[in-house]
PDB file of C-alpha atoms in Angstrom:
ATOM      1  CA  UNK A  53      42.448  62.312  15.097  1.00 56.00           C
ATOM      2  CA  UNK A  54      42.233  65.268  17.257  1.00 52.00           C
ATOM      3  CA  UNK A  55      39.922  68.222  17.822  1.00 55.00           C
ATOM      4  CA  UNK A  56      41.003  71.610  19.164  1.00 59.00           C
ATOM      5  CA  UNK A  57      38.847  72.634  22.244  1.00 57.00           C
ATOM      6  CA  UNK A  58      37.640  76.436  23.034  1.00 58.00           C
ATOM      7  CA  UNK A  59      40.397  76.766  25.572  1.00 58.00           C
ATOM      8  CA  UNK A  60      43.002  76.085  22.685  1.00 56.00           C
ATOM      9  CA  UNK A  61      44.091  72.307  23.689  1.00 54.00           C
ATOM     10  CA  UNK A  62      43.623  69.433  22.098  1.00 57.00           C
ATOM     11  CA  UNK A  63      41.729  66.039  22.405  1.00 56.00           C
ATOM     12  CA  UNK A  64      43.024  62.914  21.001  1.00 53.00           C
ATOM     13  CA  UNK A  65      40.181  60.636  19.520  1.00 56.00           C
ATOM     14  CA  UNK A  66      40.705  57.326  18.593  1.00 53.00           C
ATOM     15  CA  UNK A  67      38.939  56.473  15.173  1.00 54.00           C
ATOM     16  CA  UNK A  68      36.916  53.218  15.169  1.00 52.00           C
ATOM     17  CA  UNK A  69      38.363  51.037  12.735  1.00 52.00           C
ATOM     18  CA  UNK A  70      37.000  47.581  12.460  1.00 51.00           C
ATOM     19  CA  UNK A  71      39.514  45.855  10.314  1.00 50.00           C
ATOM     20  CA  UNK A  72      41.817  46.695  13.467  1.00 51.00           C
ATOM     21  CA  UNK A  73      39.513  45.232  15.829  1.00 49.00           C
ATOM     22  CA  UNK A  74      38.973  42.085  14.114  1.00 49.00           C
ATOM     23  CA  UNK A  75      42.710  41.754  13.385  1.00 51.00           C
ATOM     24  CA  UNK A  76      42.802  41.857  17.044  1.00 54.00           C
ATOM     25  CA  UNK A  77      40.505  38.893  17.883  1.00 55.00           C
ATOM     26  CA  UNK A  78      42.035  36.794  14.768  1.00 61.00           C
ATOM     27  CA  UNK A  79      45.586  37.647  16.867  1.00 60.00           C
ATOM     28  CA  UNK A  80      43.914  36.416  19.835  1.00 66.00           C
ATOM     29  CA  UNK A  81      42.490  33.291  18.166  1.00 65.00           C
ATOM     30  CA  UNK A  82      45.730  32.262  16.908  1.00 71.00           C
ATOM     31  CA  UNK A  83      47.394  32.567  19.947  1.00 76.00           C
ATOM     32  CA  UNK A  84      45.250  30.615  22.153  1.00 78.00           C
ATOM     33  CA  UNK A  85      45.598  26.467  22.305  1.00 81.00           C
ATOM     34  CA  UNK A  86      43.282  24.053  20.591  1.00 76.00           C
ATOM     35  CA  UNK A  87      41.198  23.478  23.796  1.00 76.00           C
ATOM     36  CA  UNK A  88      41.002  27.263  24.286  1.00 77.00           C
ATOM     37  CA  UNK A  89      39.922  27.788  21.075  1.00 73.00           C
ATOM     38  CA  UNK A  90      36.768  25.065  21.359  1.00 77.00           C
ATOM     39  CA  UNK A  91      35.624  27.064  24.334  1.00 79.00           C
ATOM     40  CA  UNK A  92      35.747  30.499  22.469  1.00 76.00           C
ATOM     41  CA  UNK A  93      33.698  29.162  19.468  1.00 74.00           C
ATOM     42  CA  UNK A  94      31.326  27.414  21.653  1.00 76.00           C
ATOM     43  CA  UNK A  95      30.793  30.288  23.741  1.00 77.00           C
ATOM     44  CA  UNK A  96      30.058  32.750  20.408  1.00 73.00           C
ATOM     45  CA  UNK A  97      28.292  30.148  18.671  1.00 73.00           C
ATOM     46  CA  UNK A  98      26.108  28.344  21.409  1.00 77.00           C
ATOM     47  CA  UNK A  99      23.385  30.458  20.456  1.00 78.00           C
ATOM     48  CA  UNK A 100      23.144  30.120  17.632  1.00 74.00           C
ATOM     49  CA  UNK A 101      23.775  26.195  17.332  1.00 76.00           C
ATOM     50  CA  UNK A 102      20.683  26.034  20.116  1.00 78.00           C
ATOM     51  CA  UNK A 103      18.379  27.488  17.475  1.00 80.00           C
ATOM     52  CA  UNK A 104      19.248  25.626  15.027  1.00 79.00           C
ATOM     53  CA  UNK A 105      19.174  22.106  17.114  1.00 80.00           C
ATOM     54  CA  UNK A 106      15.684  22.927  18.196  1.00 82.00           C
ATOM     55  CA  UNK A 107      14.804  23.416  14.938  1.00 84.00           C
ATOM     56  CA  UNK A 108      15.932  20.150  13.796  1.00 83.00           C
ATOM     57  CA  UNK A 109      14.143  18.825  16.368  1.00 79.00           C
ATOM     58  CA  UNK A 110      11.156  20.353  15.562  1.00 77.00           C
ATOM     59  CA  UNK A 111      11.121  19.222  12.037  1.00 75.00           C
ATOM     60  CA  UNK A 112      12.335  15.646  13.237  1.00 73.00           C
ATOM     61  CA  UNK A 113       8.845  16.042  15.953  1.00 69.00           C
ATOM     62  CA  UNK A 114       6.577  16.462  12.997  1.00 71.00           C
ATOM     63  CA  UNK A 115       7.826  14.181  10.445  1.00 61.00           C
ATOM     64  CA  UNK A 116       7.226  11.415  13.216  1.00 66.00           C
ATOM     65  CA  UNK A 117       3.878  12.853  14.426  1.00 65.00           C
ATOM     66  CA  UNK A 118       2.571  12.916  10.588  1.00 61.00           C
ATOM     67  CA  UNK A 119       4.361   9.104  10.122  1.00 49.00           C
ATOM     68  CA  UNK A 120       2.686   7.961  13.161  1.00 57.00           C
ATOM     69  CA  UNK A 121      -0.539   9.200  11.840  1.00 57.00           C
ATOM     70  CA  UNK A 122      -0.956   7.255   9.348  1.00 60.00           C
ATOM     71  CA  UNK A 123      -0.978   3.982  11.191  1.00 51.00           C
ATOM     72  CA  UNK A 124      -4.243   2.821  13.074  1.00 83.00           C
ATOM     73  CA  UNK A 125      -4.545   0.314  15.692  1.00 90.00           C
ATOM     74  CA  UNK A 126      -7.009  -2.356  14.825  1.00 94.00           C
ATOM     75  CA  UNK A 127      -6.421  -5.380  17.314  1.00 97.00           C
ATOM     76  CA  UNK A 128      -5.376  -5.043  20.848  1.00 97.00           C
ATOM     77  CA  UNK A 129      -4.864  -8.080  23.931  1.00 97.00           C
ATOM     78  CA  UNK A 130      -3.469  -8.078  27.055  1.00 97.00           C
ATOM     79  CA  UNK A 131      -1.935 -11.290  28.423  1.00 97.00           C
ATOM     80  CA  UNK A 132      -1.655 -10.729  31.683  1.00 96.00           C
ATOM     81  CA  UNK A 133       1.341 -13.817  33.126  1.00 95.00           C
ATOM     82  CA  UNK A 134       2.150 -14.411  29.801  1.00 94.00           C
ATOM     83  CA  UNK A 135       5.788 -12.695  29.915  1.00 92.00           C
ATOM     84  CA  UNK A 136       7.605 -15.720  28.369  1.00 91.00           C
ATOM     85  CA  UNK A 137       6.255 -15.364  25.103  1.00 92.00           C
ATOM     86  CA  UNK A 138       7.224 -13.672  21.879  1.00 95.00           C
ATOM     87  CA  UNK A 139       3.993 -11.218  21.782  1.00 95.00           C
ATOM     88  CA  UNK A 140       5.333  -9.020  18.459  1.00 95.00           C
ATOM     89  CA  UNK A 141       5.488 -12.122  16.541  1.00 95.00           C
ATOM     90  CA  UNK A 142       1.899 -13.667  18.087  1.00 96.00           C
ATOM     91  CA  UNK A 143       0.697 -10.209  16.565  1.00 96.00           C
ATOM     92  CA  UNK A 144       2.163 -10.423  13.075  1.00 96.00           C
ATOM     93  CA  UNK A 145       1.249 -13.969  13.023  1.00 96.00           C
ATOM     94  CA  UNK A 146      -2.550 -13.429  13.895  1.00 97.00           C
ATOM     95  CA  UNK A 147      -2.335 -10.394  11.472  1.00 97.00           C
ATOM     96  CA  UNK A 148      -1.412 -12.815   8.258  1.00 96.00           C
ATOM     97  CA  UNK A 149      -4.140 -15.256   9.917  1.00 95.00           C
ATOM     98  CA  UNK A 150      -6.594 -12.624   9.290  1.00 95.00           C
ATOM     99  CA  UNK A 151      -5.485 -12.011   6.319  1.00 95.00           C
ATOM    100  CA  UNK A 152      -4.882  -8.419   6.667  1.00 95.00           C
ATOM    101  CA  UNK A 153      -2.207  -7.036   3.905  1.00 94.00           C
ATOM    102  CA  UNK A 154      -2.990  -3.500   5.206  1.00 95.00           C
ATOM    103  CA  UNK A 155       0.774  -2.413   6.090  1.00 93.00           C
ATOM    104  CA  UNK A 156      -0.872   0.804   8.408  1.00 94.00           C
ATOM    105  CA  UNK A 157      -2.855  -2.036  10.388  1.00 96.00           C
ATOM    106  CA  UNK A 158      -1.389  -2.517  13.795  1.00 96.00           C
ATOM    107  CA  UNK A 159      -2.153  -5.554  15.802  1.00 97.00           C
ATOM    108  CA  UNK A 160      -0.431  -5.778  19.541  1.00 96.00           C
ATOM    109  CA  UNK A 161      -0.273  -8.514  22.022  1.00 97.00           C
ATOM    110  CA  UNK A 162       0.552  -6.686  24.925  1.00 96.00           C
ATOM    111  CA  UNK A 163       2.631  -9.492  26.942  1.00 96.00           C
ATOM    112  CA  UNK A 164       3.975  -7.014  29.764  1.00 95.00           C
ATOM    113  CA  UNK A 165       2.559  -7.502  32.662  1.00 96.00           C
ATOM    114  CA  UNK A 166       2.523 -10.049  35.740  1.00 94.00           C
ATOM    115  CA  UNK A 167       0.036 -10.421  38.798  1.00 95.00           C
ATOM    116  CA  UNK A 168       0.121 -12.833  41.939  1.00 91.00           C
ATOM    117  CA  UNK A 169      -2.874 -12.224  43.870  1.00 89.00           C
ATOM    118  CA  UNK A 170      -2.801 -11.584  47.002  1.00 86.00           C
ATOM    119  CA  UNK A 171       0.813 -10.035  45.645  1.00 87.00           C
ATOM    120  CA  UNK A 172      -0.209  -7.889  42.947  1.00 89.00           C
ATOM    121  CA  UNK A 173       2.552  -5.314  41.952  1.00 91.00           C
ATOM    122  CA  UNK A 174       1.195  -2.061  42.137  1.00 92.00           C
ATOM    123  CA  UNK A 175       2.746  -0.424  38.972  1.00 94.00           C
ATOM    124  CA  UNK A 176       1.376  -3.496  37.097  1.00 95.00           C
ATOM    125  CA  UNK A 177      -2.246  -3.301  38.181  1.00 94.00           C
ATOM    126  CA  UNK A 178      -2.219   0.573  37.359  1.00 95.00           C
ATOM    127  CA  UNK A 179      -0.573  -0.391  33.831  1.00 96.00           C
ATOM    128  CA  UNK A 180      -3.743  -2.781  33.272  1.00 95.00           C
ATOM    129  CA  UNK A 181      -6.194  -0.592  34.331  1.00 94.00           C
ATOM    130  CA  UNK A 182      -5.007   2.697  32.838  1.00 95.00           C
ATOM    131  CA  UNK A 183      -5.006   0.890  29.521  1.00 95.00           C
ATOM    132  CA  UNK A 184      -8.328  -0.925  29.973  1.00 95.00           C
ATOM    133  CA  UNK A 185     -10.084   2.429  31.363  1.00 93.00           C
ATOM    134  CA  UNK A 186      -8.525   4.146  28.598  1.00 92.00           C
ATOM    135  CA  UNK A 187     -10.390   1.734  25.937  1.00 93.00           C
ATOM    136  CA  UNK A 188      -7.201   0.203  24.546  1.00 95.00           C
ATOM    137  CA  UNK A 189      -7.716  -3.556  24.924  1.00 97.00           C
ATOM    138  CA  UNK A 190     -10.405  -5.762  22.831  1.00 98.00           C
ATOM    139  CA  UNK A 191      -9.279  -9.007  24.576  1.00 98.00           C
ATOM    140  CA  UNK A 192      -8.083  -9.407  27.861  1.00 98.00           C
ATOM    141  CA  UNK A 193      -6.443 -12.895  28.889  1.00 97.00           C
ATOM    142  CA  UNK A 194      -6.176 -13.944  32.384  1.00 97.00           C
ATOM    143  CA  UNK A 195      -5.675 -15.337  35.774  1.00 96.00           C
ATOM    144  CA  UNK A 196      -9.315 -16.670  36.389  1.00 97.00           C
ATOM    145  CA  UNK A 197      -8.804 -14.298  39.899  1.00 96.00           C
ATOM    146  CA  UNK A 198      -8.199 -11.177  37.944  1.00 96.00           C
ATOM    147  CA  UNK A 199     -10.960 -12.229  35.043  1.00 97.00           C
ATOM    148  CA  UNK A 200     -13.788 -12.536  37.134  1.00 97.00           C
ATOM    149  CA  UNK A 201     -12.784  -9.417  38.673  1.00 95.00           C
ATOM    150  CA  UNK A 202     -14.315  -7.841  35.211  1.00 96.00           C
ATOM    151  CA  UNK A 203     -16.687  -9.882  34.660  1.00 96.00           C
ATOM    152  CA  UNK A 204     -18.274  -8.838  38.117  1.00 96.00           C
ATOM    153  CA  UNK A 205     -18.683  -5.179  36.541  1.00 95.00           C
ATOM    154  CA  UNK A 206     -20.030  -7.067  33.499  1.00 95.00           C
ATOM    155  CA  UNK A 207     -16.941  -5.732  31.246  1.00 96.00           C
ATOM    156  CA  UNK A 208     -17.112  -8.136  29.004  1.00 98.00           C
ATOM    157  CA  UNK A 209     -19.093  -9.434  25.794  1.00 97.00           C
ATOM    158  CA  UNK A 210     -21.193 -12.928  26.835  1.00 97.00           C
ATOM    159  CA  UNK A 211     -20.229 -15.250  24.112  1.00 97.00           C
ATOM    160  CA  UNK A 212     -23.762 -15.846  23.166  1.00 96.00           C
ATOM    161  CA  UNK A 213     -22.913 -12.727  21.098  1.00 96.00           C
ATOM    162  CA  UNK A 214     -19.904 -13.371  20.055  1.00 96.00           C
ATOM    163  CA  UNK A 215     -19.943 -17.014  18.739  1.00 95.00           C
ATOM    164  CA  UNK A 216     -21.916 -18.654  16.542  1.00 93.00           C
ATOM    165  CA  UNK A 217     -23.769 -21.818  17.668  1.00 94.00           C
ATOM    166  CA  UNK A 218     -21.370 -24.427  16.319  1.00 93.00           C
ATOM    167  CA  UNK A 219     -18.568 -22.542  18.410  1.00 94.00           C
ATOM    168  CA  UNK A 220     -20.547 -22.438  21.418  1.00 94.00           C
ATOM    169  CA  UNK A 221     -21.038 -26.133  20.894  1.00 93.00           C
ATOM    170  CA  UNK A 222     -17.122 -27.035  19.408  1.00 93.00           C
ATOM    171  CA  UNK A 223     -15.832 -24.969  22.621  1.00 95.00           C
ATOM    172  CA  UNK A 224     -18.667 -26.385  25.278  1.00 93.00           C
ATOM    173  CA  UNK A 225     -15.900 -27.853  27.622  1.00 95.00           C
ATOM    174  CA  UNK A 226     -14.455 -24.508  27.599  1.00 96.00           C
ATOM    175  CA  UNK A 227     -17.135 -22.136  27.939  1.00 96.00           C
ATOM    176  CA  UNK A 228     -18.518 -19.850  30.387  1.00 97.00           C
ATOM    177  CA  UNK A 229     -20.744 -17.197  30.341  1.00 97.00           C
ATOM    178  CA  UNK A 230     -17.914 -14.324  29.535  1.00 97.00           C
ATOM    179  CA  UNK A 231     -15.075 -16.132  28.848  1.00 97.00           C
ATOM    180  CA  UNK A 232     -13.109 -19.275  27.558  1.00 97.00           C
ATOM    181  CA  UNK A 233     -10.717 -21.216  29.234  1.00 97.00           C
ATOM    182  CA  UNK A 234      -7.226 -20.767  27.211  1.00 96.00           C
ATOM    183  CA  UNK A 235      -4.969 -22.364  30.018  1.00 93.00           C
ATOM    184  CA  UNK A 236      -4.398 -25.051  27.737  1.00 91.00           C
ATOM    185  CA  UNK A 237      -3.690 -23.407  24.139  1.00 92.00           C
ATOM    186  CA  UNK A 238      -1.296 -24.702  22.253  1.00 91.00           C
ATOM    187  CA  UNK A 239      -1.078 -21.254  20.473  1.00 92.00           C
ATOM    188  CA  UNK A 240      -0.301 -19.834  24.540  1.00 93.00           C
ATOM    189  CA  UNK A 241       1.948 -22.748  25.238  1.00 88.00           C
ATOM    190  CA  UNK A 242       5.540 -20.707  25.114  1.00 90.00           C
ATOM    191  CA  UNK A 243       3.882 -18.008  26.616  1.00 94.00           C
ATOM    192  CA  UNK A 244       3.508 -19.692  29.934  1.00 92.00           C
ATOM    193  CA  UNK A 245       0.177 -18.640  31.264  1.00 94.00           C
ATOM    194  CA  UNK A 246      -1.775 -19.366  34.339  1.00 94.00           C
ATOM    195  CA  UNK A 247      -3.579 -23.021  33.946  1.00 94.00           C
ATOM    196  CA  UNK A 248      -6.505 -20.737  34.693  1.00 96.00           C
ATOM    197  CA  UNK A 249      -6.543 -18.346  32.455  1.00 97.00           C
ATOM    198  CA  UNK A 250      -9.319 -17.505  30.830  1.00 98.00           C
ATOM    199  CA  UNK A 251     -10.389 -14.859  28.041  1.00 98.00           C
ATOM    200  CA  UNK A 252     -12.447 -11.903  27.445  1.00 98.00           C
ATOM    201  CA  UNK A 253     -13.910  -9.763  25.023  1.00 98.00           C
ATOM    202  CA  UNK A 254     -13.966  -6.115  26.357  1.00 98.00           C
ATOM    203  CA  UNK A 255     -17.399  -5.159  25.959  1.00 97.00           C
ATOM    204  CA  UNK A 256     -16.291  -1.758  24.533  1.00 96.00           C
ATOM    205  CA  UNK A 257     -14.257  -3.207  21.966  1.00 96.00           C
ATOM    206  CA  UNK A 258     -15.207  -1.613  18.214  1.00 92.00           C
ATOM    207  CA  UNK A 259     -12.877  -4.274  16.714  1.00 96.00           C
ATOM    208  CA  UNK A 260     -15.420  -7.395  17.117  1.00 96.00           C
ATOM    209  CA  UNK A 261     -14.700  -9.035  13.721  1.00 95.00           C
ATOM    210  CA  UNK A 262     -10.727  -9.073  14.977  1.00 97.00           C
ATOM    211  CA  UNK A 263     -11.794 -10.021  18.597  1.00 97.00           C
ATOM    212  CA  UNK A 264     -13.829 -12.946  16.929  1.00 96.00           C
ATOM    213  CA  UNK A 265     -11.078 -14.549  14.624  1.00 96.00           C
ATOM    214  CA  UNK A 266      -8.639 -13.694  17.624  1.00 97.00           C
ATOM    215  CA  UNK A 267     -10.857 -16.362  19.329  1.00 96.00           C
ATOM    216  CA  UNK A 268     -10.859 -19.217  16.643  1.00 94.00           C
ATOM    217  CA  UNK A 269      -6.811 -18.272  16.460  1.00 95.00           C
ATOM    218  CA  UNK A 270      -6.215 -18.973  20.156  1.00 95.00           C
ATOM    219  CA  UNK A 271      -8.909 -21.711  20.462  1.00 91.00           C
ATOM    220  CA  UNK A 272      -7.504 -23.554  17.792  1.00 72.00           C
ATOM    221  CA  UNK A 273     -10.677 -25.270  15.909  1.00 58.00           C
ATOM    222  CA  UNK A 274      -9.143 -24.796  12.696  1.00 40.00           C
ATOM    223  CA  UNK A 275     -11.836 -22.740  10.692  1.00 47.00           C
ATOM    224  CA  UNK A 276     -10.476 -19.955   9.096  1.00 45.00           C
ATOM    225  CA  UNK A 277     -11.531 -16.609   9.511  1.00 44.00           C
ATOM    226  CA  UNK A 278     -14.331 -16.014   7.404  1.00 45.00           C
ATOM    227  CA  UNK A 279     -15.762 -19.063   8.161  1.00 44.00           C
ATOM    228  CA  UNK A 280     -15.977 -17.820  11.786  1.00 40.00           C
ATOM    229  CA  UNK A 281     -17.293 -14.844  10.902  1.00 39.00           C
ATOM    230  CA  UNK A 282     -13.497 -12.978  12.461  1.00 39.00           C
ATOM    231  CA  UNK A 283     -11.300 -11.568  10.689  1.00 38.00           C
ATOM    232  CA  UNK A 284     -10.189  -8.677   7.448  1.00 36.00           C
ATOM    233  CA  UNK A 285     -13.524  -9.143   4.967  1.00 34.00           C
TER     234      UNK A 285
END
């Protein structure tokens, strides 16, 4: 196409044609190699694959946060030196001893973590008290070192409150002020604690009935829940 000028010449203009241009790039496309082809389409559609991935994600982000929601944490304990144990199935196992059929119910036996005193690792201790200052744990078991450490700033529940008379009497040998001595549970055999453990009730635990029939399970008396006061009602 061409336009005649005041001066009588002539300029040649090119007329944009887009089938030509995109028969160009399909040209160009076919001539490249299968590797250079890869890195043209990801470098046209990177873009647009980036929105759509963090879309994906998004939706994948809320489907888990709304999921997660639903489930509620009703029993928590720390073991502290009790690393050789099995603590998801001491939780599901406590959870049928309650009798609990709630499937949103979580129960955790937090098994983790492992102090020497006089060696404490320092990751550990800030584990243990992040989740304790946080108001996670409802029973705390162990070393007698690290127990009375809590007791000192009276964090836990005396067992007057917590246990009936017959317990305080069934668990006499046992018994102290805060605390039990668990050193010797059967039901904390394979998990290898401390001869001197002992265990706690946080004192601001708002799952008492659980922190009471978590007592009769470790302790062993053989009274079932509701007997003991512990427990789903």
């Amino acid at each position: 196409m061409s336009e005649r000028n005041m001066d009588g010449t002539e300029t040649i203009r090119k007329r944009h044609d887009p089938e030509r241009k995109k028969g160009t790039g399909t040209k160009k496309l076919k001539q490249m190699t299968a590797g250079q082809k890869l890195e043209y389409i990801w470098a046209y559609y990177k873009p647009h694959m980036a929105v759509a991935l963090g879309i994906i994600l998004l939706i994948v982000f809320i489907g888990q946060m709304i999921y997660r929601s639903q489930f509620d944490t009703v029993f928590y304990a720390a073991i502290i030196n009790g690393t050789a144990g099995d603590g998801e199935a001491l939780a599901e196992d406590f959870k049928n001893y309650t009798g609990d059929t709630d499937k949103y119910h979580e129960y955790t036996i937090d098994n983790s973590m492992y102090l020497m005193k006089d060696q404490e690792d320092y990751q550990m201790v800030m584990k243990l008290s992040t989740i304790i200052g946080a108001q996670q744990v409802d029973v705390l078991i162990a070393p007698e070192y690290k127990f009375q450490e809590y007791a000192e700033q009276d964090g836990f529940y005396p067992m007057s409150e917590l246990l009936t008379d017959e317990q305080q009497e069934a668990y006499k040998d046992d018994l102290t002020e805060y605390g039990l001595h668990v050193g010797d549970s059967k039901v904390l055999q394979s998990f290898g604690v401390d001869e001197d453990s002992y265990m706690g009730v946080l004192v601001y635990s708002d799952h008492l009935d659980e922190a009471k029939s978590f007592i009769t399970y470790i302790m062993g008396d053989g009274n079932t829940p509701d007997e003991n006061e512990g427990g789903q009602k």
